[in-house]
PDB file of C-alpha atoms in Angstrom:
ATOM      1  CA  MET A 653      -0.265  -0.016   0.066  1.00 48.00           C
ATOM      2  CA  LYS A 654       1.345   3.612  -1.100  1.00 48.00           C
ATOM      3  CA  SER A 655       2.075   5.825   1.648  1.00 50.00           C
ATOM      4  CA  ILE A 656       0.270   9.594   1.093  1.00 49.00           C
ATOM      5  CA  PRO A 657       2.207  12.520   1.017  1.00 49.00           C
ATOM      6  CA  SER A 658       1.617  15.021   3.895  1.00 52.00           C
ATOM      7  CA  ARG A 659      -0.191  18.205   2.971  1.00 53.00           C
ATOM      8  CA  PRO A 660       2.809  20.367   3.196  1.00 53.00           C
ATOM      9  CA  THR A 661       4.809  18.120   0.582  1.00 55.00           C
ATOM     10  CA  THR A 662       2.153  18.262  -1.135  1.00 56.00           C
ATOM     11  CA  LEU A 663       2.086  21.998  -1.616  1.00 54.00           C
ATOM     12  CA  LEU A 664       5.542  22.065  -2.108  1.00 54.00           C
ATOM     13  CA  MET A 665       5.443  20.042  -5.386  1.00 61.00           C
ATOM     14  CA  MET A 666       2.778  21.806  -6.718  1.00 62.00           C
ATOM     15  CA  TYR A 667       4.521  25.256  -6.363  1.00 56.00           C
ATOM     16  CA  THR A 668       7.482  23.641  -7.716  1.00 57.00           C
ATOM     17  CA  SER A 669       5.355  22.165 -10.880  1.00 58.00           C
ATOM     18  CA  MET A 670       3.959  25.588 -11.583  1.00 60.00           C
ATOM     19  CA  ALA A 671       7.074  27.453 -11.275  1.00 53.00           C
ATOM     20  CA  ILE A 672       8.672  25.144 -13.687  1.00 52.00           C
ATOM     21  CA  ILE A 673       6.021  25.424 -16.205  1.00 52.00           C
ATOM     22  CA  LEU A 674       5.793  29.265 -15.866  1.00 49.00           C
ATOM     23  CA  SER A 675       9.543  29.278 -16.424  1.00 50.00           C
ATOM     24  CA  SER A 676       9.163  27.258 -19.494  1.00 48.00           C
ATOM     25  CA  THR A 677       9.992  28.869 -23.272  1.00 46.00           C
ATOM     26  CA  VAL A 678       6.847  27.810 -24.621  1.00 44.00           C
ATOM     27  CA  VAL A 679       4.794  29.994 -21.718  1.00 45.00           C
ATOM     28  CA  ALA A 680       7.350  32.778 -21.619  1.00 45.00           C
ATOM     29  CA  SER A 681       6.890  33.152 -25.082  1.00 45.00           C
ATOM     30  CA  SER A 682       2.934  33.040 -24.837  1.00 45.00           C
ATOM     31  CA  PHE A 683       3.136  36.081 -22.454  1.00 44.00           C
ATOM     32  CA  SER A 684       5.952  38.321 -24.102  1.00 45.00           C
ATOM     33  CA  PRO A 685       5.366  41.591 -24.404  1.00 45.00           C
ATOM     34  CA  ALA A 686       4.630  41.387 -27.826  1.00 43.00           C
ATOM     35  CA  THR A 687       1.379  39.089 -27.828  1.00 43.00           C
ATOM     36  CA  SER A 688       0.249  39.857 -24.115  1.00 41.00           C
ATOM     37  CA  THR A 689      -0.252  42.324 -21.657  1.00 42.00           C
ATOM     38  CA  PHE A 690       0.540  40.002 -18.938  1.00 43.00           C
ATOM     39  CA  ALA A 691       4.538  40.143 -19.611  1.00 44.00           C
ATOM     40  CA  ILE A 692       6.532  40.060 -16.442  1.00 44.00           C
ATOM     41  CA  ARG A 693       7.424  43.944 -15.258  1.00 47.00           C
ATOM     42  CA  PRO A 694      10.883  44.766 -14.254  1.00 47.00           C
ATOM     43  CA  HIS A 695      10.014  45.589 -10.886  1.00 45.00           C
ATOM     44  CA  ARG A 696       8.958  41.885 -10.107  1.00 48.00           C
ATOM     45  CA  ILE A 697      12.720  40.571 -11.021  1.00 47.00           C
ATOM     46  CA  HIS A 698      12.357  38.187  -7.618  1.00 50.00           C
ATOM     47  CA  ASP A 699       9.922  36.030  -9.199  1.00 53.00           C
ATOM     48  CA  VAL A 700      11.940  35.336 -12.089  1.00 51.00           C
ATOM     49  CA  ARG A 701      15.014  34.834  -9.961  1.00 55.00           C
ATOM     50  CA  THR A 702      13.085  32.459  -7.784  1.00 55.00           C
ATOM     51  CA  SER A 703      11.955  30.476 -11.089  1.00 55.00           C
ATOM     52  CA  ILE A 704      15.586  30.162 -11.616  1.00 53.00           C
ATOM     53  CA  LEU A 705      16.953  29.072  -8.965  1.00 52.00           C
ATOM     54  CA  LEU A 706      14.152  26.153  -8.973  1.00 53.00           C
ATOM     55  CA  ARG A 707      15.196  24.797 -12.189  1.00 56.00           C
ATOM     56  CA  GLY A 708      18.747  24.092 -10.930  1.00 56.00           C
ATOM     57  CA  GLY A 709      20.497  27.348 -12.496  1.00 52.00           C
ATOM     58  CA  ASN A 710      22.914  29.936 -10.568  1.00 56.00           C
ATOM     59  CA  GLU A 711      22.842  33.114  -9.647  1.00 52.00           C
ATOM     60  CA  GLU A 712      25.099  34.002 -12.580  1.00 53.00           C
ATOM     61  CA  ASP A 713      22.434  33.035 -14.796  1.00 51.00           C
ATOM     62  CA  ILE A 714      20.108  35.881 -13.545  1.00 52.00           C
ATOM     63  CA  GLN A 715      20.253  38.856 -15.825  1.00 56.00           C
ATOM     64  CA  PRO A 716      19.474  42.122 -14.487  1.00 56.00           C
ATOM     65  CA  THR A 717      16.545  43.912 -16.373  1.00 55.00           C
ATOM     66  CA  PRO A 718      17.759  46.845 -18.364  1.00 57.00           C
ATOM     67  CA  GLU A 719      16.643  50.412 -17.489  1.00 56.00           C
ATOM     68  CA  PRO A 720      13.855  52.000 -19.623  1.00 56.00           C
ATOM     69  CA  GLU A 721      15.515  54.327 -21.924  1.00 58.00           C
ATOM     70  CA  SER A 722      14.634  57.935 -22.051  1.00 56.00           C
ATOM     71  CA  PRO A 723      13.247  59.313 -24.805  1.00 55.00           C
ATOM     72  CA  VAL A 724      15.160  61.626 -26.998  1.00 53.00           C
ATOM     73  CA  ALA A 725      14.252  65.204 -26.897  1.00 52.00           C
ATOM     74  CA  VAL A 726      12.741  66.728 -30.114  1.00 51.00           C
ATOM     75  CA  SER A 727      13.974  70.350 -30.797  1.00 51.00           C
ATOM     76  CA  SER A 728      10.993  72.399 -31.719  1.00 49.00           C
ATOM     77  CA  PRO A 729      10.920  75.699 -33.365  1.00 47.00           C
ATOM     78  CA  PRO A 730      10.581  78.968 -31.327  1.00 49.00           C
ATOM     79  CA  ALA A 731       6.964  79.529 -30.034  1.00 48.00           C
ATOM     80  CA  ASP A 732       5.020  82.341 -31.317  1.00 48.00           C
ATOM     81  CA  THR A 733       4.510  84.526 -28.660  1.00 46.00           C
ATOM     82  CA  SER A 734       2.748  87.422 -30.505  1.00 51.00           C
ATOM     83  CA  LYS A 735      -0.898  86.433 -28.749  1.00 76.00           C
ATOM     84  CA  LEU A 736      -2.573  86.466 -31.830  1.00 82.00           C
ATOM     85  CA  GLY A 737      -6.095  84.773 -32.141  1.00 82.00           C
ATOM     86  CA  PRO A 738      -7.147  81.001 -32.286  1.00 81.00           C
ATOM     87  CA  ASN A 739      -7.825  81.239 -36.056  1.00 84.00           C
ATOM     88  CA  ALA A 740      -3.911  82.656 -36.716  1.00 85.00           C
ATOM     89  CA  PRO A 741      -2.189  80.592 -39.426  1.00 87.00           C
ATOM     90  CA  PRO A 742       1.306  78.969 -38.487  1.00 87.00           C
ATOM     91  CA  PRO A 743       4.052  81.629 -38.365  1.00 85.00           C
ATOM     92  CA  GLY A 744       5.645  82.439 -41.323  1.00 83.00           C
ATOM     93  CA  PHE A 745       8.813  83.974 -42.392  1.00 86.00           C
ATOM     94  CA  LEU A 746       8.931  87.448 -40.104  1.00 85.00           C
ATOM     95  CA  ARG A 747       7.015  86.061 -37.396  1.00 86.00           C
ATOM     96  CA  SER A 748       9.592  83.200 -37.057  1.00 86.00           C
ATOM     97  CA  LEU A 749      12.250  85.875 -37.022  1.00 89.00           C
ATOM     98  CA  MET A 750      11.096  87.975 -34.424  1.00 89.00           C
ATOM     99  CA  PRO A 751       8.734  86.293 -32.264  1.00 87.00           C
ATOM    100  CA  TRP A 752       9.456  88.927 -29.525  1.00 89.00           C
ATOM    101  CA  PHE A 753       7.639  91.663 -31.662  1.00 88.00           C
ATOM    102  CA  PRO A 754       4.033  92.356 -30.593  1.00 88.00           C
ATOM    103  CA  TRP A 755       2.594  90.996 -33.985  1.00 88.00           C
ATOM    104  CA  HIS A 756      -1.138  91.281 -32.498  1.00 86.00           C
ATOM    105  CA  SER A 757      -0.719  95.299 -32.189  1.00 89.00           C
ATOM    106  CA  LEU A 758       0.489  95.334 -35.694  1.00 91.00           C
ATOM    107  CA  PRO A 759      -3.096  96.483 -37.059  1.00 91.00           C
ATOM    108  CA  ASN A 760      -2.834  99.327 -34.771  1.00 91.00           C
ATOM    109  CA  TYR A 761       0.400 100.616 -35.341  1.00 93.00           C
ATOM    110  CA  LEU A 762      -0.460 100.765 -39.065  1.00 93.00           C
ATOM    111  CA  THR A 763      -3.495 102.772 -37.874  1.00 93.00           C
ATOM    112  CA  TYR A 764      -1.609 105.199 -35.591  1.00 93.00           C
ATOM    113  CA  ALA A 765       0.925 105.770 -38.007  1.00 94.00           C
ATOM    114  CA  ARG A 766      -1.783 106.990 -40.383  1.00 94.00           C
ATOM    115  CA  CYS A 767      -3.496 109.627 -38.200  1.00 94.00           C
ATOM    116  CA  LEU A 768       0.242 110.500 -37.065  1.00 95.00           C
ATOM    117  CA  SER A 769       0.410 111.231 -41.090  1.00 95.00           C
ATOM    118  CA  ILE A 770      -2.632 113.726 -41.212  1.00 96.00           C
ATOM    119  CA  PRO A 771      -0.417 116.494 -39.588  1.00 96.00           C
ATOM    120  CA  LEU A 772       2.331 115.839 -41.284  1.00 97.00           C
ATOM    121  CA  PHE A 773       0.786 115.797 -44.669  1.00 97.00           C
ATOM    122  CA  LEU A 774      -1.094 118.994 -43.419  1.00 95.00           C
ATOM    123  CA  PHE A 775       2.565 120.696 -42.727  1.00 96.00           C
ATOM    124  CA  LEU A 776       4.105 119.967 -46.306  1.00 95.00           C
ATOM    125  CA  SER A 777       1.444 121.269 -48.127  1.00 94.00           C
ATOM    126  CA  TYR A 778       2.126 124.963 -47.164  1.00 92.00           C
ATOM    127  CA  TYR A 779       5.755 124.663 -45.970  1.00 91.00           C
ATOM    128  CA  PRO A 780       8.147 125.147 -46.831  1.00 90.00           C
ATOM    129  CA  THR A 781       7.236 127.723 -49.187  1.00 85.00           C
ATOM    130  CA  LYS A 782       9.803 126.721 -52.185  1.00 84.00           C
ATOM    131  CA  PHE A 783       9.266 123.339 -51.615  1.00 89.00           C
ATOM    132  CA  VAL A 784      10.212 121.745 -55.042  1.00 88.00           C
ATOM    133  CA  HIS A 785       9.412 117.755 -54.546  1.00 90.00           C
ATOM    134  CA  ARG A 786       6.042 119.090 -52.449  1.00 92.00           C
ATOM    135  CA  ALA A 787       3.488 116.803 -55.084  1.00 92.00           C
ATOM    136  CA  PRO A 788       5.468 113.620 -54.961  1.00 93.00           C
ATOM    137  CA  THR A 789       6.015 113.994 -50.910  1.00 95.00           C
ATOM    138  CA  LEU A 790       2.017 114.263 -50.692  1.00 96.00           C
ATOM    139  CA  SER A 791       0.885 111.818 -53.179  1.00 96.00           C
ATOM    140  CA  SER A 792       3.500 109.198 -51.416  1.00 96.00           C
ATOM    141  CA  ILE A 793       2.117 110.161 -47.813  1.00 97.00           C
ATOM    142  CA  PHE A 794      -1.279 109.731 -48.873  1.00 97.00           C
ATOM    143  CA  ALA A 795      -0.783 106.846 -50.877  1.00 96.00           C
ATOM    144  CA  LEU A 796       1.038 104.815 -48.182  1.00 96.00           C
ATOM    145  CA  ALA A 797      -1.583 105.928 -45.583  1.00 94.00           C
ATOM    146  CA  SER A 798      -4.428 104.281 -48.125  1.00 93.00           C
ATOM    147  CA  ILE A 799      -2.113 101.084 -48.436  1.00 94.00           C
ATOM    148  CA  THR A 800      -1.685 100.733 -44.397  1.00 92.00           C
ATOM    149  CA  ASP A 801      -5.795 101.398 -44.515  1.00 88.00           C
ATOM    150  CA  TRP A 802      -6.621  98.184 -46.719  1.00 88.00           C
ATOM    151  CA  TRP A 803      -3.173  96.460 -44.611  1.00 91.00           C
ATOM    152  CA  ASP A 804      -4.700  96.858 -41.071  1.00 90.00           C
ATOM    153  CA  GLY A 805      -7.851  95.463 -42.129  1.00 86.00           C
ATOM    154  CA  TYR A 806      -6.167  92.276 -43.773  1.00 88.00           C
ATOM    155  CA  LEU A 807      -3.706  91.586 -40.707  1.00 89.00           C
ATOM    156  CA  ALA A 808      -6.655  91.843 -38.462  1.00 88.00           C
ATOM    157  CA  ARG A 809      -8.649  89.220 -40.285  1.00 86.00           C
ATOM    158  CA  ARG A 810      -5.897  86.916 -40.896  1.00 88.00           C
ATOM    159  CA  TRP A 811      -4.561  86.720 -37.285  1.00 88.00           C
ATOM    160  CA  ASP A 812      -7.823  87.058 -35.888  1.00 86.00           C
ATOM    161  CA  VAL A 813      -6.824  89.999 -33.691  1.00 88.00           C
ATOM    162  CA  THR A 814      -9.081  92.569 -32.870  1.00 81.00           C
ATOM    163  CA  SER A 815      -9.443  95.560 -30.567  1.00 81.00           C
ATOM    164  CA  PRO A 816     -12.589  97.924 -29.188  1.00 82.00           C
ATOM    165  CA  PHE A 817     -10.330 101.168 -29.981  1.00 80.00           C
ATOM    166  CA  GLY A 818      -8.351  99.942 -33.364  1.00 81.00           C
ATOM    167  CA  ALA A 819     -12.129  98.935 -34.392  1.00 79.00           C
ATOM    168  CA  PHE A 820     -12.810 102.529 -33.231  1.00 84.00           C
ATOM    169  CA  LEU A 821     -10.171 104.535 -34.438  1.00 89.00           C
ATOM    170  CA  ASP A 822      -9.647 102.506 -37.962  1.00 87.00           C
ATOM    171  CA  PRO A 823     -12.765 103.808 -40.242  1.00 86.00           C
ATOM    172  CA  VAL A 824     -12.070 107.371 -38.241  1.00 90.00           C
ATOM    173  CA  ALA A 825      -8.204 107.735 -39.244  1.00 91.00           C
ATOM    174  CA  ASP A 826      -9.622 106.779 -42.878  1.00 90.00           C
ATOM    175  CA  LYS A 827     -11.991 109.540 -42.963  1.00 92.00           C
ATOM    176  CA  LEU A 828      -9.586 112.426 -41.296  1.00 94.00           C
ATOM    177  CA  MET A 829      -7.062 111.397 -43.747  1.00 95.00           C
ATOM    178  CA  VAL A 830      -9.254 111.779 -46.794  1.00 95.00           C
ATOM    179  CA  SER A 831     -10.987 114.907 -45.368  1.00 95.00           C
ATOM    180  CA  THR A 832      -8.031 116.216 -45.355  1.00 96.00           C
ATOM    181  CA  ALA A 833      -6.264 115.886 -48.652  1.00 97.00           C
ATOM    182  CA  LEU A 834      -9.813 116.881 -50.495  1.00 96.00           C
ATOM    183  CA  ILE A 835      -9.727 120.132 -48.257  1.00 96.00           C
ATOM    184  CA  VAL A 836      -6.589 120.856 -49.462  1.00 95.00           C
ATOM    185  CA  LEU A 837      -7.264 119.987 -53.294  1.00 94.00           C
ATOM    186  CA  SER A 838     -10.180 122.180 -53.004  1.00 93.00           C
ATOM    187  CA  GLY A 839      -7.997 125.560 -51.811  1.00 89.00           C
ATOM    188  CA  ARG A 840      -5.982 124.496 -54.677  1.00 88.00           C
ATOM    189  CA  TYR A 841      -8.193 123.722 -57.721  1.00 87.00           C
ATOM    190  CA  GLY A 842     -11.350 125.651 -56.623  1.00 86.00           C
ATOM    191  CA  GLY A 843     -14.647 124.863 -57.371  1.00 88.00           C
ATOM    192  CA  ILE A 844     -14.176 121.666 -59.606  1.00 89.00           C
ATOM    193  CA  VAL A 845     -12.829 119.708 -56.721  1.00 92.00           C
ATOM    194  CA  ALA A 846     -14.465 121.739 -53.941  1.00 93.00           C
ATOM    195  CA  ILE A 847     -18.218 120.637 -55.294  1.00 94.00           C
ATOM    196  CA  PRO A 848     -17.378 116.513 -55.071  1.00 95.00           C
ATOM    197  CA  SER A 849     -15.319 116.955 -51.865  1.00 96.00           C
ATOM    198  CA  SER A 850     -18.383 118.373 -50.622  1.00 96.00           C
ATOM    199  CA  ILE A 851     -20.831 115.318 -51.854  1.00 96.00           C
ATOM    200  CA  ILE A 852     -18.514 112.866 -50.661  1.00 95.00           C
ATOM    201  CA  LEU A 853     -17.870 114.675 -47.103  1.00 95.00           C
ATOM    202  CA  ALA A 854     -21.487 115.152 -46.560  1.00 94.00           C
ATOM    203  CA  ARG A 855     -22.056 111.499 -47.264  1.00 92.00           C
ATOM    204  CA  GLU A 856     -19.460 110.547 -44.949  1.00 91.00           C
ATOM    205  CA  VAL A 857     -21.212 112.311 -42.162  1.00 92.00           C
ATOM    206  CA  GLY A 858     -24.711 111.259 -42.938  1.00 91.00           C
ATOM    207  CA  VAL A 859     -23.765 107.698 -42.958  1.00 88.00           C
ATOM    208  CA  SER A 860     -21.787 107.443 -39.961  1.00 87.00           C
ATOM    209  CA  ALA A 861     -24.484 108.992 -38.221  1.00 88.00           C
ATOM    210  CA  LEU A 862     -27.114 106.719 -39.301  1.00 88.00           C
ATOM    211  CA  ARG A 863     -24.743 103.935 -38.486  1.00 85.00           C
ATOM    212  CA  GLU A 864     -24.492 104.766 -34.882  1.00 84.00           C
ATOM    213  CA  TRP A 865     -28.059 105.402 -34.771  1.00 86.00           C
ATOM    214  CA  MET A 866     -29.180 101.971 -35.762  1.00 85.00           C
ATOM    215  CA  ALA A 867     -26.377 100.520 -33.386  1.00 82.00           C
ATOM    216  CA  GLN A 868     -28.189 101.825 -30.416  1.00 82.00           C
ATOM    217  CA  ARG A 869     -31.286  99.386 -31.870  1.00 81.00           C
ATOM    218  CA  GLY A 870     -29.131  96.601 -32.424  1.00 80.00           C
ATOM    219  CA  LYS A 871     -29.468  96.798 -36.189  1.00 78.00           C
ATOM    220  CA  ARG A 872     -26.064  98.057 -37.337  1.00 74.00           C
ATOM    221  CA  ASP A 873     -25.606  94.825 -39.196  1.00 73.00           C
ATOM    222  CA  SER A 874     -28.562  96.031 -41.964  1.00 72.00           C
ATOM    223  CA  VAL A 875     -26.397  99.259 -42.627  1.00 76.00           C
ATOM    224  CA  LYS A 876     -22.956  97.900 -42.891  1.00 75.00           C
ATOM    225  CA  VAL A 877     -20.293  98.018 -45.733  1.00 72.00           C
ATOM    226  CA  GLY A 878     -21.171  96.969 -49.272  1.00 75.00           C
ATOM    227  CA  MET A 879     -19.326  96.746 -52.157  1.00 81.00           C
ATOM    228  CA  GLN A 880     -20.434 100.367 -53.574  1.00 81.00           C
ATOM    229  CA  GLY A 881     -18.896 101.665 -50.716  1.00 81.00           C
ATOM    230  CA  LYS A 882     -15.409  99.672 -50.850  1.00 85.00           C
ATOM    231  CA  VAL A 883     -15.394 100.633 -54.541  1.00 88.00           C
ATOM    232  CA  LYS A 884     -16.249 104.510 -53.675  1.00 89.00           C
ATOM    233  CA  ALA A 885     -13.178 104.550 -51.341  1.00 90.00           C
ATOM    234  CA  ALA A 886     -10.760 102.974 -53.238  1.00 92.00           C
ATOM    235  CA  LEU A 887     -11.768 105.334 -56.394  1.00 94.00           C
ATOM    236  CA  THR A 888     -11.574 108.266 -54.080  1.00 95.00           C
ATOM    237  CA  MET A 889      -8.559 107.314 -52.781  1.00 95.00           C
ATOM    238  CA  LEU A 890      -6.734 106.595 -56.114  1.00 95.00           C
ATOM    239  CA  SER A 891      -7.788 110.229 -57.561  1.00 95.00           C
ATOM    240  CA  ILE A 892      -6.755 111.991 -54.645  1.00 96.00           C
ATOM    241  CA  SER A 893      -3.487 110.454 -55.144  1.00 96.00           C
ATOM    242  CA  ILE A 894      -3.187 111.214 -58.393  1.00 94.00           C
ATOM    243  CA  LEU A 895      -4.445 114.646 -57.914  1.00 93.00           C
ATOM    244  CA  LEU A 896      -1.366 115.082 -55.246  1.00 94.00           C
ATOM    245  CA  CYS A 897       1.070 113.683 -57.557  1.00 92.00           C
ATOM    246  CA  VAL A 898       0.279 116.831 -60.127  1.00 90.00           C
ATOM    247  CA  PRO A 899       2.353 119.912 -58.919  1.00 87.00           C
ATOM    248  CA  GLU A 900       0.261 122.851 -58.574  1.00 82.00           C
ATOM    249  CA  GLY A 901      -0.215 125.165 -61.195  1.00 78.00           C
ATOM    250  CA  VAL A 902       0.517 122.164 -63.805  1.00 78.00           C
ATOM    251  CA  GLY A 903      -2.232 121.823 -66.499  1.00 73.00           C
ATOM    252  CA  LEU A 904      -4.354 124.537 -65.716  1.00 70.00           C
ATOM    253  CA  ASP A 905      -3.697 126.523 -68.972  1.00 66.00           C
ATOM    254  CA  SER A 906      -4.760 123.635 -71.019  1.00 65.00           C
ATOM    255  CA  LEU A 907      -8.019 124.301 -73.143  1.00 53.00           C
ATOM    256  CA  GLY A 908      -9.876 121.764 -71.373  1.00 65.00           C
ATOM    257  CA  TRP A 909      -9.512 123.216 -68.102  1.00 66.00           C
ATOM    258  CA  LYS A 910     -10.446 126.409 -69.454  1.00 64.00           C
ATOM    259  CA  PHE A 911     -14.067 125.010 -70.331  1.00 66.00           C
ATOM    260  CA  PHE A 912     -15.240 124.786 -66.495  1.00 69.00           C
ATOM    261  CA  GLY A 913     -14.762 128.440 -66.535  1.00 64.00           C
ATOM    262  CA  SER A 914     -15.160 130.015 -62.802  1.00 65.00           C
ATOM    263  CA  LEU A 915     -15.264 126.251 -61.335  1.00 69.00           C
ATOM    264  CA  ALA A 916     -11.312 126.416 -62.231  1.00 69.00           C
ATOM    265  CA  LYS A 917      -8.539 128.038 -60.228  1.00 66.00           C
ATOM    266  CA  GLY A 918      -5.442 129.330 -60.969  1.00 55.00           C
ATOM    267  CA  GLY A 919      -3.676 129.530 -64.352  1.00 46.00           C
ATOM    268  CA  ALA A 920      -0.225 129.041 -65.776  1.00 45.00           C
ATOM    269  CA  GLY A 921       2.913 130.531 -64.128  1.00 43.00           C
ATOM    270  CA  ASN A 922       1.978 129.013 -60.537  1.00 55.00           C
ATOM    271  CA  VAL A 923       4.711 126.580 -60.800  1.00 65.00           C
ATOM    272  CA  VAL A 924       7.420 126.702 -58.259  1.00 70.00           C
ATOM    273  CA  ASP A 925      11.040 127.257 -60.019  1.00 70.00           C
ATOM    274  CA  GLY A 926      12.747 123.805 -60.241  1.00 73.00           C
ATOM    275  CA  VAL A 927       9.513 121.799 -60.606  1.00 77.00           C
ATOM    276  CA  THR A 928       9.420 119.394 -63.274  1.00 70.00           C
ATOM    277  CA  ASN A 929       6.334 118.457 -65.551  1.00 71.00           C
ATOM    278  CA  ALA A 930       7.057 115.151 -66.806  1.00 72.00           C
ATOM    279  CA  GLY A 931       3.895 115.001 -68.513  1.00 73.00           C
ATOM    280  CA  LEU A 932       1.789 115.281 -65.619  1.00 80.00           C
ATOM    281  CA  GLU A 933      -0.522 117.557 -66.813  1.00 77.00           C
ATOM    282  CA  LYS A 934      -2.429 114.851 -68.885  1.00 81.00           C
ATOM    283  CA  VAL A 935      -3.434 112.903 -65.567  1.00 85.00           C
ATOM    284  CA  LEU A 936      -4.896 116.289 -64.457  1.00 86.00           C
ATOM    285  CA  GLY A 937      -7.933 115.591 -66.371  1.00 85.00           C
ATOM    286  CA  PRO A 938      -8.423 112.114 -65.972  1.00 88.00           C
ATOM    287  CA  SER A 939      -8.125 112.331 -62.149  1.00 91.00           C
ATOM    288  CA  LEU A 940     -10.656 115.294 -61.827  1.00 91.00           C
ATOM    289  CA  ILE A 941     -13.371 112.563 -63.927  1.00 90.00           C
ATOM    290  CA  MET A 942     -12.186 109.502 -61.634  1.00 93.00           C
ATOM    291  CA  LEU A 943     -13.579 112.181 -58.194  1.00 94.00           C
ATOM    292  CA  ALA A 944     -16.344 113.157 -59.760  1.00 93.00           C
ATOM    293  CA  MET A 945     -17.098 109.172 -60.232  1.00 94.00           C
ATOM    294  CA  SER A 946     -16.478 108.991 -56.781  1.00 94.00           C
ATOM    295  CA  SER A 947     -19.097 111.529 -56.083  1.00 94.00           C
ATOM    296  CA  VAL A 948     -21.612 109.876 -58.463  1.00 94.00           C
ATOM    297  CA  ILE A 949     -20.824 106.426 -56.293  1.00 93.00           C
ATOM    298  CA  THR A 950     -21.164 108.237 -52.921  1.00 92.00           C
ATOM    299  CA  VAL A 951     -24.557 109.138 -53.661  1.00 92.00           C
ATOM    300  CA  THR A 952     -25.729 105.826 -54.802  1.00 91.00           C
ATOM    301  CA  SER A 953     -24.139 104.112 -52.018  1.00 88.00           C
ATOM    302  CA  GLY A 954     -25.487 106.537 -49.384  1.00 87.00           C
ATOM    303  CA  TRP A 955     -28.843 105.830 -50.845  1.00 89.00           C
ATOM    304  CA  VAL A 956     -28.612 102.097 -50.019  1.00 86.00           C
ATOM    305  CA  TYR A 957     -27.655 102.454 -46.803  1.00 86.00           C
ATOM    306  CA  PHE A 958     -30.865 104.972 -46.281  1.00 86.00           C
ATOM    307  CA  LYS A 959     -33.423 102.582 -48.113  1.00 86.00           C
ATOM    308  CA  ALA A 960     -32.309  99.581 -46.062  1.00 84.00           C
ATOM    309  CA  ALA A 961     -33.055 101.725 -42.718  1.00 86.00           C
ATOM    310  CA  LEU A 962     -35.884 103.612 -43.784  1.00 85.00           C
ATOM    311  CA  PRO A 963     -38.195 101.075 -41.905  1.00 84.00           C
ATOM    312  CA  VAL A 964     -36.406 101.767 -39.029  1.00 83.00           C
ATOM    313  CA  LEU A 965     -36.374 105.134 -39.512  1.00 81.00           C
ATOM    314  CA  MET A 966     -40.197 105.447 -40.103  1.00 81.00           C
ATOM    315  CA  GLY A 967     -40.985 103.977 -36.916  1.00 77.00           C
ATOM    316  CA  LYS A 968     -42.592 100.468 -38.656  1.00 74.00           C
ATOM    317  CA  GLU A 969     -39.491  98.444 -37.355  1.00 67.00           C
TER     318      GLU A 969
END
């Protein structure tokens, strides 16, 4: 009759068999990290050591678990600290080259520059008295100011940056610059410029008052700037830039100019000594026609705004 092993001996034999099975090549491969999530973890090295010793191995057979390699740091481009809006595109060449520059304030800086150019433009219109390069200088100042009018709006939309003060000052700076140039040109050429200038300025005052009144009633979007208003602004700025480029007194003795009668002011002989004509008298007539067209579009676009606001003005809404 066989003797029955005692309970401690039986448990020791079971644990030994389980350790040998778990340490075998087949089971170890089935629980490898590539095929299972039950792989032996490095911090449980004492379990591996026990299984090796139970199979008759030595201490030398125990290989230390290598430490996991630290991830390699990947260099990233310099962060854009310009505080642009969430919809702004990634930094380009200039923004990457100068990340320290406050790019989010650039549209406002352009508006400030346009405001500062107004007193400079007004001063150079009359002083110094014998300024040979007055015409190209005034034309360049006004043309650059007109370009910044488009540029600051484009950058504000592209970079998704807005500010209450910038939204207020931008249209004010445009109207101040155009009004100053029209007043200076009216004093130079008389009624032929003063009449369309008066129409343009009257429309600007009326439409600005209408927009403010509609904004108080929460309907400002019904009188927002349309395509006709943009065409009027572009045509006005272009005609003023060309008129300023013509030296004072040039082209006033032409036959076409005499047809305007008392509306025309000035005449031949008013050109400052040293000023070259360079054929600029030929662009005086087209620039005046463009200014007259701008005044016509001014009236039609203004009527569109007032027509859209008419139900509110008549109390029907």
